[in-house]
């Protein structure tokens, strides 16, 4: 009887969390179908009296270019950050193993440096980052915004991948090195395939983080035609008034990519976490 009660409580908790997660999604969807007057005067969770696609069509036409800009920036940022982060994590893995023969303090220091680089706030780097991008002549360009995001997300990728790579048995790498295999080939043929669930999880995490990043594109993009969707959505809330139905529609359209990732790729993220938990005893 106890397993039945435990399973029931588990599904009850899961249902409650799912409902709480779906409430804002439901609010965004239905309020986008309302007129501005109805969105302003009716309860936020009440269904529209008459469905209208006007807000969604208007907002989608306005956000088409920012959505494309975000895809152009986010996709290479995520893949480069995850891949270089994985390489950095493997380098840290082999280096920490070498140092562990002498002192665990050095190994802990290296890991702390990666973590520190991950948690540096964007605001603290505003002036040097802007001056660097301007001096390189890549302000208001895709290359400039990708380069700026890579500065922050490569350490994130290295930190996340270090947790997955650390559970790979050292005996596999040592056997490959005894056979004379180079580090690059070990990484590509052994480490990366074995840590693929972690790589996919890291990739998903960075895609969502970079898609929702507001501060970096706000500072480094000054041309309206180059705006990313995270900044473009903010323009729907003005100091002189707000079109609430358009704002809800814009939030919904801007959330399509993160929502799609959670819905269609969420299982891979969970598999990565399961693989991490299952490999701790290796």
PDB file of C-alpha atoms in Angstrom:
ATOM      1  CA  UNK A   1       0.000   0.000   0.000  1.00  0.00           C
ATOM      2  CA  UNK A   2       2.849   2.359   0.771  1.00  0.00           C
ATOM      3  CA  UNK A   3       4.216   2.342  -2.822  1.00  0.00           C
ATOM      4  CA  UNK A   4       0.725   3.294  -4.045  1.00  0.00           C
ATOM      5  CA  UNK A   5       0.535   6.218  -1.598  1.00  0.00           C
ATOM      6  CA  UNK A   6       4.049   7.314  -2.511  1.00  0.00           C
ATOM      7  CA  UNK A   7       3.251   7.190  -6.227  1.00  0.00           C
ATOM      8  CA  UNK A   8      -0.021   9.083  -5.677  1.00  0.00           C
ATOM      9  CA  UNK A   9       1.748  11.851  -3.752  1.00  0.00           C
ATOM     10  CA  UNK A  10       4.385  11.994  -6.461  1.00  0.00           C
ATOM     11  CA  UNK A  11       1.829  12.466  -9.228  1.00  0.00           C
ATOM     12  CA  UNK A  12      -0.141  14.948  -7.105  1.00  0.00           C
ATOM     13  CA  UNK A  13       2.945  17.095  -6.592  1.00  0.00           C
ATOM     14  CA  UNK A  14       3.796  16.805 -10.292  1.00  0.00           C
ATOM     15  CA  UNK A  15       0.252  17.867 -11.237  1.00  0.00           C
ATOM     16  CA  UNK A  16       0.373  20.897  -8.936  1.00  0.00           C
ATOM     17  CA  UNK A  17       3.728  22.022 -10.344  1.00  0.00           C
ATOM     18  CA  UNK A  18       2.463  21.518 -13.916  1.00  0.00           C
ATOM     19  CA  UNK A  19      -0.661  23.585 -13.248  1.00  0.00           C
ATOM     20  CA  UNK A  20       1.362  26.390 -11.677  1.00  0.00           C
ATOM     21  CA  UNK A  21       3.701  26.355 -14.691  1.00  0.00           C
ATOM     22  CA  UNK A  22       0.827  26.381 -17.190  1.00  0.00           C
ATOM     23  CA  UNK A  23      -1.105  29.270 -15.592  1.00  0.00           C
ATOM     24  CA  UNK A  24       1.122  32.067 -17.006  1.00  0.00           C
ATOM     25  CA  UNK A  25       1.269  30.302 -20.377  1.00  0.00           C
ATOM     26  CA  UNK A  26      -2.528  30.125 -20.436  1.00  0.00           C
ATOM     27  CA  UNK A  27      -2.756  33.810 -19.480  1.00  0.00           C
ATOM     28  CA  UNK A  28      -0.376  34.844 -22.255  1.00  0.00           C
ATOM     29  CA  UNK A  29      -2.251  32.859 -24.884  1.00  0.00           C
ATOM     30  CA  UNK A  30      -5.820  33.904 -24.116  1.00  0.00           C
ATOM     31  CA  UNK A  31      -5.071  37.582 -23.481  1.00  0.00           C
ATOM     32  CA  UNK A  32      -3.412  37.808 -26.868  1.00  0.00           C
ATOM     33  CA  UNK A  33      -6.782  36.936 -28.408  1.00  0.00           C
ATOM     34  CA  UNK A  34      -8.542  39.808 -26.637  1.00  0.00           C
ATOM     35  CA  UNK A  35      -8.921  43.412 -27.701  1.00  0.00           C
ATOM     36  CA  UNK A  36      -6.857  45.914 -25.736  1.00  0.00           C
ATOM     37  CA  UNK A  37      -9.960  47.198 -23.923  1.00  0.00           C
ATOM     38  CA  UNK A  38     -11.031  43.689 -22.932  1.00  0.00           C
ATOM     39  CA  UNK A  39      -7.499  42.732 -21.845  1.00  0.00           C
ATOM     40  CA  UNK A  40      -7.419  45.849 -19.681  1.00  0.00           C
ATOM     41  CA  UNK A  41     -10.870  45.494 -18.130  1.00  0.00           C
ATOM     42  CA  UNK A  42     -11.380  41.718 -17.756  1.00  0.00           C
ATOM     43  CA  UNK A  43      -9.705  39.306 -15.297  1.00  0.00           C
ATOM     44  CA  UNK A  44      -6.403  38.077 -16.628  1.00  0.00           C
ATOM     45  CA  UNK A  45      -7.473  34.407 -16.539  1.00  0.00           C
ATOM     46  CA  UNK A  46     -10.928  34.890 -18.046  1.00  0.00           C
ATOM     47  CA  UNK A  47     -11.405  33.641 -21.629  1.00  0.00           C
ATOM     48  CA  UNK A  48     -12.020  36.241 -24.360  1.00  0.00           C
ATOM     49  CA  UNK A  49     -15.619  37.028 -25.280  1.00  0.00           C
ATOM     50  CA  UNK A  50     -14.616  37.004 -28.940  1.00  0.00           C
ATOM     51  CA  UNK A  51     -11.380  35.592 -30.330  1.00  0.00           C
ATOM     52  CA  UNK A  52      -9.297  37.880 -32.527  1.00  0.00           C
ATOM     53  CA  UNK A  53      -5.937  37.204 -34.189  1.00  0.00           C
ATOM     54  CA  UNK A  54      -5.258  40.896 -34.770  1.00  0.00           C
ATOM     55  CA  UNK A  55      -2.772  41.250 -31.909  1.00  0.00           C
ATOM     56  CA  UNK A  56      -0.864  38.084 -32.850  1.00  0.00           C
ATOM     57  CA  UNK A  57      -0.651  39.036 -36.521  1.00  0.00           C
ATOM     58  CA  UNK A  58       0.477  42.581 -35.748  1.00  0.00           C
ATOM     59  CA  UNK A  59       3.051  41.484 -33.194  1.00  0.00           C
ATOM     60  CA  UNK A  60       4.401  38.666 -35.345  1.00  0.00           C
ATOM     61  CA  UNK A  61       4.998  41.075 -38.230  1.00  0.00           C
ATOM     62  CA  UNK A  62       6.857  43.386 -35.857  1.00  0.00           C
ATOM     63  CA  UNK A  63       8.884  40.606 -34.221  1.00  0.00           C
ATOM     64  CA  UNK A  64       9.772  38.648 -37.367  1.00  0.00           C
ATOM     65  CA  UNK A  65      13.127  40.378 -37.765  1.00  0.00           C
ATOM     66  CA  UNK A  66      14.064  40.257 -34.044  1.00  0.00           C
ATOM     67  CA  UNK A  67      13.193  36.540 -34.003  1.00  0.00           C
ATOM     68  CA  UNK A  68      15.520  35.931 -36.958  1.00  0.00           C
ATOM     69  CA  UNK A  69      18.227  38.027 -35.286  1.00  0.00           C
ATOM     70  CA  UNK A  70      17.911  35.985 -32.094  1.00  0.00           C
ATOM     71  CA  UNK A  71      18.170  32.693 -33.994  1.00  0.00           C
ATOM     72  CA  UNK A  72      21.256  33.928 -35.853  1.00  0.00           C
ATOM     73  CA  UNK A  73      22.897  34.859 -32.552  1.00  0.00           C
ATOM     74  CA  UNK A  74      21.683  32.128 -30.199  1.00  0.00           C
ATOM     75  CA  UNK A  75      22.320  28.998 -32.300  1.00  0.00           C
ATOM     76  CA  UNK A  76      26.060  29.556 -32.929  1.00  0.00           C
ATOM     77  CA  UNK A  77      26.510  30.941 -29.403  1.00  0.00           C
ATOM     78  CA  UNK A  78      25.029  27.809 -27.853  1.00  0.00           C
ATOM     79  CA  UNK A  79      26.926  25.304 -30.019  1.00  0.00           C
ATOM     80  CA  UNK A  80      30.284  27.075 -29.739  1.00  0.00           C
ATOM     81  CA  UNK A  81      29.885  27.609 -25.987  1.00  0.00           C
ATOM     82  CA  UNK A  82      28.904  23.993 -25.362  1.00  0.00           C
ATOM     83  CA  UNK A  83      31.674  22.570 -27.555  1.00  0.00           C
ATOM     84  CA  UNK A  84      34.484  24.822 -26.332  1.00  0.00           C
ATOM     85  CA  UNK A  85      33.155  24.463 -22.807  1.00  0.00           C
ATOM     86  CA  UNK A  86      33.367  20.681 -23.178  1.00  0.00           C
ATOM     87  CA  UNK A  87      36.936  20.960 -24.427  1.00  0.00           C
ATOM     88  CA  UNK A  88      37.807  23.240 -21.522  1.00  0.00           C
ATOM     89  CA  UNK A  89      36.154  20.832 -19.089  1.00  0.00           C
ATOM     90  CA  UNK A  90      38.192  17.942 -20.505  1.00  0.00           C
ATOM     91  CA  UNK A  91      41.376  20.000 -20.190  1.00  0.00           C
ATOM     92  CA  UNK A  92      40.459  20.770 -16.587  1.00  0.00           C
ATOM     93  CA  UNK A  93      39.676  17.086 -16.032  1.00  0.00           C
ATOM     94  CA  UNK A  94      43.106  15.918 -17.215  1.00  0.00           C
ATOM     95  CA  UNK A  95      44.904  18.813 -15.523  1.00  0.00           C
ATOM     96  CA  UNK A  96      43.177  18.281 -12.194  1.00  0.00           C
ATOM     97  CA  UNK A  97      44.049  14.586 -12.376  1.00  0.00           C
ATOM     98  CA  UNK A  98      47.709  15.479 -12.835  1.00  0.00           C
ATOM     99  CA  UNK A  99      47.606  17.958  -9.971  1.00  0.00           C
ATOM    100  CA  UNK A 100      45.647  15.593  -7.734  1.00  0.00           C
ATOM    101  CA  UNK A 101      48.782  13.485  -7.406  1.00  0.00           C
ATOM    102  CA  UNK A 102      50.405  16.434  -5.630  1.00  0.00           C
ATOM    103  CA  UNK A 103      47.706  18.637  -4.177  1.00  0.00           C
ATOM    104  CA  UNK A 104      43.916  18.688  -4.261  1.00  0.00           C
ATOM    105  CA  UNK A 105      44.040  22.411  -3.430  1.00  0.00           C
ATOM    106  CA  UNK A 106      45.247  23.287  -6.934  1.00  0.00           C
ATOM    107  CA  UNK A 107      42.469  21.208  -8.448  1.00  0.00           C
ATOM    108  CA  UNK A 108      39.868  22.958  -6.301  1.00  0.00           C
ATOM    109  CA  UNK A 109      41.341  26.339  -7.246  1.00  0.00           C
ATOM    110  CA  UNK A 110      41.005  25.623 -10.978  1.00  0.00           C
ATOM    111  CA  UNK A 111      37.378  24.593 -10.561  1.00  0.00           C
ATOM    112  CA  UNK A 112      36.708  27.710  -8.457  1.00  0.00           C
ATOM    113  CA  UNK A 113      38.139  29.929 -11.198  1.00  0.00           C
ATOM    114  CA  UNK A 114      35.752  28.408 -13.762  1.00  0.00           C
ATOM    115  CA  UNK A 115      32.826  28.893 -11.386  1.00  0.00           C
ATOM    116  CA  UNK A 116      33.877  32.484 -10.698  1.00  0.00           C
ATOM    117  CA  UNK A 117      33.978  33.293 -14.415  1.00  0.00           C
ATOM    118  CA  UNK A 118      30.487  31.833 -14.745  1.00  0.00           C
ATOM    119  CA  UNK A 119      28.905  33.982 -12.055  1.00  0.00           C
ATOM    120  CA  UNK A 120      30.439  37.350 -12.939  1.00  0.00           C
ATOM    121  CA  UNK A 121      27.452  39.712 -13.378  1.00  0.00           C
ATOM    122  CA  UNK A 122      27.012  41.316 -16.794  1.00  0.00           C
ATOM    123  CA  UNK A 123      26.693  44.751 -15.226  1.00  0.00           C
ATOM    124  CA  UNK A 124      30.180  44.563 -13.727  1.00  0.00           C
ATOM    125  CA  UNK A 125      31.708  44.219 -17.204  1.00  0.00           C
ATOM    126  CA  UNK A 126      29.631  46.897 -18.932  1.00  0.00           C
ATOM    127  CA  UNK A 127      32.368  49.475 -19.560  1.00  0.00           C
ATOM    128  CA  UNK A 128      35.288  47.150 -20.481  1.00  0.00           C
ATOM    129  CA  UNK A 129      33.035  44.928 -22.593  1.00  0.00           C
ATOM    130  CA  UNK A 130      31.611  47.860 -24.544  1.00  0.00           C
ATOM    131  CA  UNK A 131      35.051  49.384 -25.078  1.00  0.00           C
ATOM    132  CA  UNK A 132      36.391  46.039 -26.291  1.00  0.00           C
ATOM    133  CA  UNK A 133      33.561  45.559 -28.783  1.00  0.00           C
ATOM    134  CA  UNK A 134      33.901  49.145 -30.043  1.00  0.00           C
ATOM    135  CA  UNK A 135      37.701  48.868 -30.393  1.00  0.00           C
ATOM    136  CA  UNK A 136      37.246  45.677 -32.437  1.00  0.00           C
ATOM    137  CA  UNK A 137      34.812  47.484 -34.747  1.00  0.00           C
ATOM    138  CA  UNK A 138      32.043  44.924 -34.257  1.00  0.00           C
ATOM    139  CA  UNK A 139      29.444  47.014 -32.441  1.00  0.00           C
ATOM    140  CA  UNK A 140      25.937  46.515 -33.879  1.00  0.00           C
ATOM    141  CA  UNK A 141      26.940  43.300 -35.654  1.00  0.00           C
ATOM    142  CA  UNK A 142      26.047  39.648 -35.242  1.00  0.00           C
ATOM    143  CA  UNK A 143      29.714  38.832 -34.686  1.00  0.00           C
ATOM    144  CA  UNK A 144      29.924  41.402 -31.910  1.00  0.00           C
ATOM    145  CA  UNK A 145      26.934  40.133 -29.953  1.00  0.00           C
ATOM    146  CA  UNK A 146      27.971  36.491 -30.432  1.00  0.00           C
ATOM    147  CA  UNK A 147      31.508  37.292 -29.274  1.00  0.00           C
ATOM    148  CA  UNK A 148      30.193  39.086 -26.179  1.00  0.00           C
ATOM    149  CA  UNK A 149      27.899  36.207 -25.265  1.00  0.00           C
ATOM    150  CA  UNK A 150      30.666  33.655 -25.778  1.00  0.00           C
ATOM    151  CA  UNK A 151      32.732  35.466 -23.151  1.00  0.00           C
ATOM    152  CA  UNK A 152      30.076  34.595 -20.570  1.00  0.00           C
ATOM    153  CA  UNK A 153      28.674  31.299 -21.829  1.00  0.00           C
ATOM    154  CA  UNK A 154      31.893  29.401 -22.571  1.00  0.00           C
ATOM    155  CA  UNK A 155      32.710  29.326 -18.816  1.00  0.00           C
ATOM    156  CA  UNK A 156      29.105  28.250 -18.205  1.00  0.00           C
ATOM    157  CA  UNK A 157      29.533  25.416 -20.686  1.00  0.00           C
ATOM    158  CA  UNK A 158      32.839  24.433 -19.083  1.00  0.00           C
ATOM    159  CA  UNK A 159      31.310  24.424 -15.602  1.00  0.00           C
ATOM    160  CA  UNK A 160      28.344  22.279 -16.616  1.00  0.00           C
ATOM    161  CA  UNK A 161      30.361  19.889 -18.772  1.00  0.00           C
ATOM    162  CA  UNK A 162      32.975  19.443 -16.048  1.00  0.00           C
ATOM    163  CA  UNK A 163      30.297  17.789 -13.897  1.00  0.00           C
ATOM    164  CA  UNK A 164      29.446  15.321 -16.666  1.00  0.00           C
ATOM    165  CA  UNK A 165      33.000  14.608 -17.809  1.00  0.00           C
ATOM    166  CA  UNK A 166      34.192  14.077 -14.237  1.00  0.00           C
ATOM    167  CA  UNK A 167      32.149  10.858 -13.988  1.00  0.00           C
ATOM    168  CA  UNK A 168      33.832   9.255 -17.024  1.00  0.00           C
ATOM    169  CA  UNK A 169      36.123   6.423 -15.829  1.00  0.00           C
ATOM    170  CA  UNK A 170      39.728   7.558 -15.868  1.00  0.00           C
ATOM    171  CA  UNK A 171      40.773   4.063 -16.939  1.00  0.00           C
ATOM    172  CA  UNK A 172      39.340   4.651 -20.422  1.00  0.00           C
ATOM    173  CA  UNK A 173      41.384   7.798 -20.935  1.00  0.00           C
ATOM    174  CA  UNK A 174      44.518   6.262 -19.434  1.00  0.00           C
ATOM    175  CA  UNK A 175      44.184   3.219 -21.717  1.00  0.00           C
ATOM    176  CA  UNK A 176      43.848   5.477 -24.758  1.00  0.00           C
ATOM    177  CA  UNK A 177      46.923   7.466 -23.750  1.00  0.00           C
ATOM    178  CA  UNK A 178      48.925   4.272 -23.269  1.00  0.00           C
ATOM    179  CA  UNK A 179      48.024   3.389 -26.862  1.00  0.00           C
ATOM    180  CA  UNK A 180      49.489   6.737 -27.931  1.00  0.00           C
ATOM    181  CA  UNK A 181      46.200   8.510 -28.690  1.00  0.00           C
ATOM    182  CA  UNK A 182      46.360  12.317 -28.561  1.00  0.00           C
ATOM    183  CA  UNK A 183      44.147  14.425 -26.328  1.00  0.00           C
ATOM    184  CA  UNK A 184      42.114  15.845 -29.213  1.00  0.00           C
ATOM    185  CA  UNK A 185      41.294  12.370 -30.538  1.00  0.00           C
ATOM    186  CA  UNK A 186      40.487  11.151 -27.026  1.00  0.00           C
ATOM    187  CA  UNK A 187      38.122  14.054 -26.596  1.00  0.00           C
ATOM    188  CA  UNK A 188      36.381  13.551 -29.956  1.00  0.00           C
ATOM    189  CA  UNK A 189      36.231   9.730 -29.937  1.00  0.00           C
ATOM    190  CA  UNK A 190      35.797   8.889 -26.249  1.00  0.00           C
ATOM    191  CA  UNK A 191      34.947  11.825 -23.997  1.00  0.00           C
ATOM    192  CA  UNK A 192      32.409  13.654 -26.164  1.00  0.00           C
ATOM    193  CA  UNK A 193      30.362  10.547 -27.147  1.00  0.00           C
ATOM    194  CA  UNK A 194      30.262   9.319 -23.538  1.00  0.00           C
ATOM    195  CA  UNK A 195      29.213  12.735 -22.265  1.00  0.00           C
ATOM    196  CA  UNK A 196      26.688  13.379 -25.057  1.00  0.00           C
ATOM    197  CA  UNK A 197      23.665  13.478 -22.685  1.00  0.00           C
ATOM    198  CA  UNK A 198      25.491  16.144 -20.701  1.00  0.00           C
ATOM    199  CA  UNK A 199      26.451  17.997 -23.879  1.00  0.00           C
ATOM    200  CA  UNK A 200      22.802  18.110 -24.998  1.00  0.00           C
ATOM    201  CA  UNK A 201      21.722  19.284 -21.544  1.00  0.00           C
ATOM    202  CA  UNK A 202      24.373  22.011 -21.592  1.00  0.00           C
ATOM    203  CA  UNK A 203      23.339  23.021 -25.103  1.00  0.00           C
ATOM    204  CA  UNK A 204      19.678  23.323 -24.085  1.00  0.00           C
ATOM    205  CA  UNK A 205      20.573  25.356 -20.993  1.00  0.00           C
ATOM    206  CA  UNK A 206      22.730  27.811 -22.951  1.00  0.00           C
ATOM    207  CA  UNK A 207      20.125  28.190 -25.713  1.00  0.00           C
ATOM    208  CA  UNK A 208      17.483  29.190 -23.178  1.00  0.00           C
ATOM    209  CA  UNK A 209      19.827  31.485 -21.254  1.00  0.00           C
ATOM    210  CA  UNK A 210      21.126  33.284 -24.340  1.00  0.00           C
ATOM    211  CA  UNK A 211      17.633  33.555 -25.855  1.00  0.00           C
ATOM    212  CA  UNK A 212      16.370  35.285 -22.708  1.00  0.00           C
ATOM    213  CA  UNK A 213      19.477  37.423 -22.236  1.00  0.00           C
ATOM    214  CA  UNK A 214      18.367  41.036 -22.103  1.00  0.00           C
ATOM    215  CA  UNK A 215      21.313  43.061 -20.823  1.00  0.00           C
ATOM    216  CA  UNK A 216      23.994  42.217 -23.399  1.00  0.00           C
ATOM    217  CA  UNK A 217      21.901  42.902 -26.543  1.00  0.00           C
ATOM    218  CA  UNK A 218      20.415  45.999 -24.889  1.00  0.00           C
ATOM    219  CA  UNK A 219      23.881  47.515 -24.458  1.00  0.00           C
ATOM    220  CA  UNK A 220      25.643  46.307 -27.604  1.00  0.00           C
ATOM    221  CA  UNK A 221      22.824  46.779 -30.128  1.00  0.00           C
ATOM    222  CA  UNK A 222      21.821  50.354 -30.951  1.00  0.00           C
ATOM    223  CA  UNK A 223      20.279  49.885 -34.404  1.00  0.00           C
ATOM    224  CA  UNK A 224      16.556  48.981 -34.276  1.00  0.00           C
ATOM    225  CA  UNK A 225      16.944  46.583 -37.209  1.00  0.00           C
ATOM    226  CA  UNK A 226      19.492  44.557 -35.227  1.00  0.00           C
ATOM    227  CA  UNK A 227      17.451  44.163 -32.031  1.00  0.00           C
ATOM    228  CA  UNK A 228      17.032  40.716 -30.529  1.00  0.00           C
ATOM    229  CA  UNK A 229      13.603  39.500 -29.498  1.00  0.00           C
ATOM    230  CA  UNK A 230      14.324  39.868 -25.776  1.00  0.00           C
ATOM    231  CA  UNK A 231      14.823  43.612 -26.265  1.00  0.00           C
ATOM    232  CA  UNK A 232      12.057  44.025 -28.831  1.00  0.00           C
ATOM    233  CA  UNK A 233       9.434  42.641 -26.437  1.00  0.00           C
ATOM    234  CA  UNK A 234      10.349  45.294 -23.883  1.00  0.00           C
ATOM    235  CA  UNK A 235       9.332  48.019 -26.348  1.00  0.00           C
ATOM    236  CA  UNK A 236       5.670  47.029 -25.963  1.00  0.00           C
ATOM    237  CA  UNK A 237       5.655  48.462 -22.449  1.00  0.00           C
ATOM    238  CA  UNK A 238       5.949  52.231 -22.697  1.00  0.00           C
ATOM    239  CA  UNK A 239       5.918  55.135 -20.318  1.00  0.00           C
ATOM    240  CA  UNK A 240       2.830  56.676 -21.920  1.00  0.00           C
ATOM    241  CA  UNK A 241       0.669  53.575 -22.080  1.00  0.00           C
ATOM    242  CA  UNK A 242       0.628  49.853 -22.728  1.00  0.00           C
ATOM    243  CA  UNK A 243      -1.237  47.803 -25.305  1.00  0.00           C
ATOM    244  CA  UNK A 244      -1.916  44.844 -23.063  1.00  0.00           C
ATOM    245  CA  UNK A 245      -3.158  42.436 -25.717  1.00  0.00           C
ATOM    246  CA  UNK A 246      -0.114  43.169 -27.877  1.00  0.00           C
ATOM    247  CA  UNK A 247       2.152  42.770 -24.850  1.00  0.00           C
ATOM    248  CA  UNK A 248       0.705  39.337 -24.034  1.00  0.00           C
ATOM    249  CA  UNK A 249       0.938  38.306 -27.692  1.00  0.00           C
ATOM    250  CA  UNK A 250       4.546  39.508 -27.878  1.00  0.00           C
ATOM    251  CA  UNK A 251       5.475  37.594 -24.723  1.00  0.00           C
ATOM    252  CA  UNK A 252       3.868  34.458 -26.131  1.00  0.00           C
ATOM    253  CA  UNK A 253       5.594  34.710 -29.508  1.00  0.00           C
ATOM    254  CA  UNK A 254       8.955  35.447 -27.872  1.00  0.00           C
ATOM    255  CA  UNK A 255       8.500  32.382 -25.652  1.00  0.00           C
ATOM    256  CA  UNK A 256       7.871  29.981 -28.517  1.00  0.00           C
ATOM    257  CA  UNK A 257      11.493  28.847 -28.834  1.00  0.00           C
ATOM    258  CA  UNK A 258      12.101  28.197 -25.085  1.00  0.00           C
ATOM    259  CA  UNK A 259       8.712  26.497 -24.805  1.00  0.00           C
ATOM    260  CA  UNK A 260       9.408  24.317 -27.838  1.00  0.00           C
ATOM    261  CA  UNK A 261      12.759  23.308 -26.372  1.00  0.00           C
ATOM    262  CA  UNK A 262      11.152  22.360 -23.068  1.00  0.00           C
ATOM    263  CA  UNK A 263       8.384  20.411 -24.765  1.00  0.00           C
ATOM    264  CA  UNK A 264      10.356  18.559 -27.458  1.00  0.00           C
ATOM    265  CA  UNK A 265      13.865  18.402 -25.986  1.00  0.00           C
ATOM    266  CA  UNK A 266      13.130  18.370 -22.278  1.00  0.00           C
ATOM    267  CA  UNK A 267      13.484  14.593 -22.114  1.00  0.00           C
ATOM    268  CA  UNK A 268      17.085  14.884 -23.305  1.00  0.00           C
ATOM    269  CA  UNK A 269      17.774  17.376 -20.537  1.00  0.00           C
ATOM    270  CA  UNK A 270      16.356  14.909 -18.006  1.00  0.00           C
ATOM    271  CA  UNK A 271      18.411  12.095 -19.520  1.00  0.00           C
ATOM    272  CA  UNK A 272      21.521  14.190 -19.020  1.00  0.00           C
ATOM    273  CA  UNK A 273      20.715  14.718 -15.352  1.00  0.00           C
ATOM    274  CA  UNK A 274      19.943  11.012 -14.922  1.00  0.00           C
ATOM    275  CA  UNK A 275      23.239  10.101 -16.606  1.00  0.00           C
ATOM    276  CA  UNK A 276      25.042  12.462 -14.236  1.00  0.00           C
ATOM    277  CA  UNK A 277      23.370  10.929 -11.198  1.00  0.00           C
ATOM    278  CA  UNK A 278      23.956   7.393 -12.411  1.00  0.00           C
ATOM    279  CA  UNK A 279      27.606   7.992 -13.137  1.00  0.00           C
ATOM    280  CA  UNK A 280      28.622   9.299  -9.736  1.00  0.00           C
ATOM    281  CA  UNK A 281      29.477   5.879  -8.558  1.00  0.00           C
ATOM    282  CA  UNK A 282      31.707   5.081 -11.531  1.00  0.00           C
TER     283      UNK A 282
END
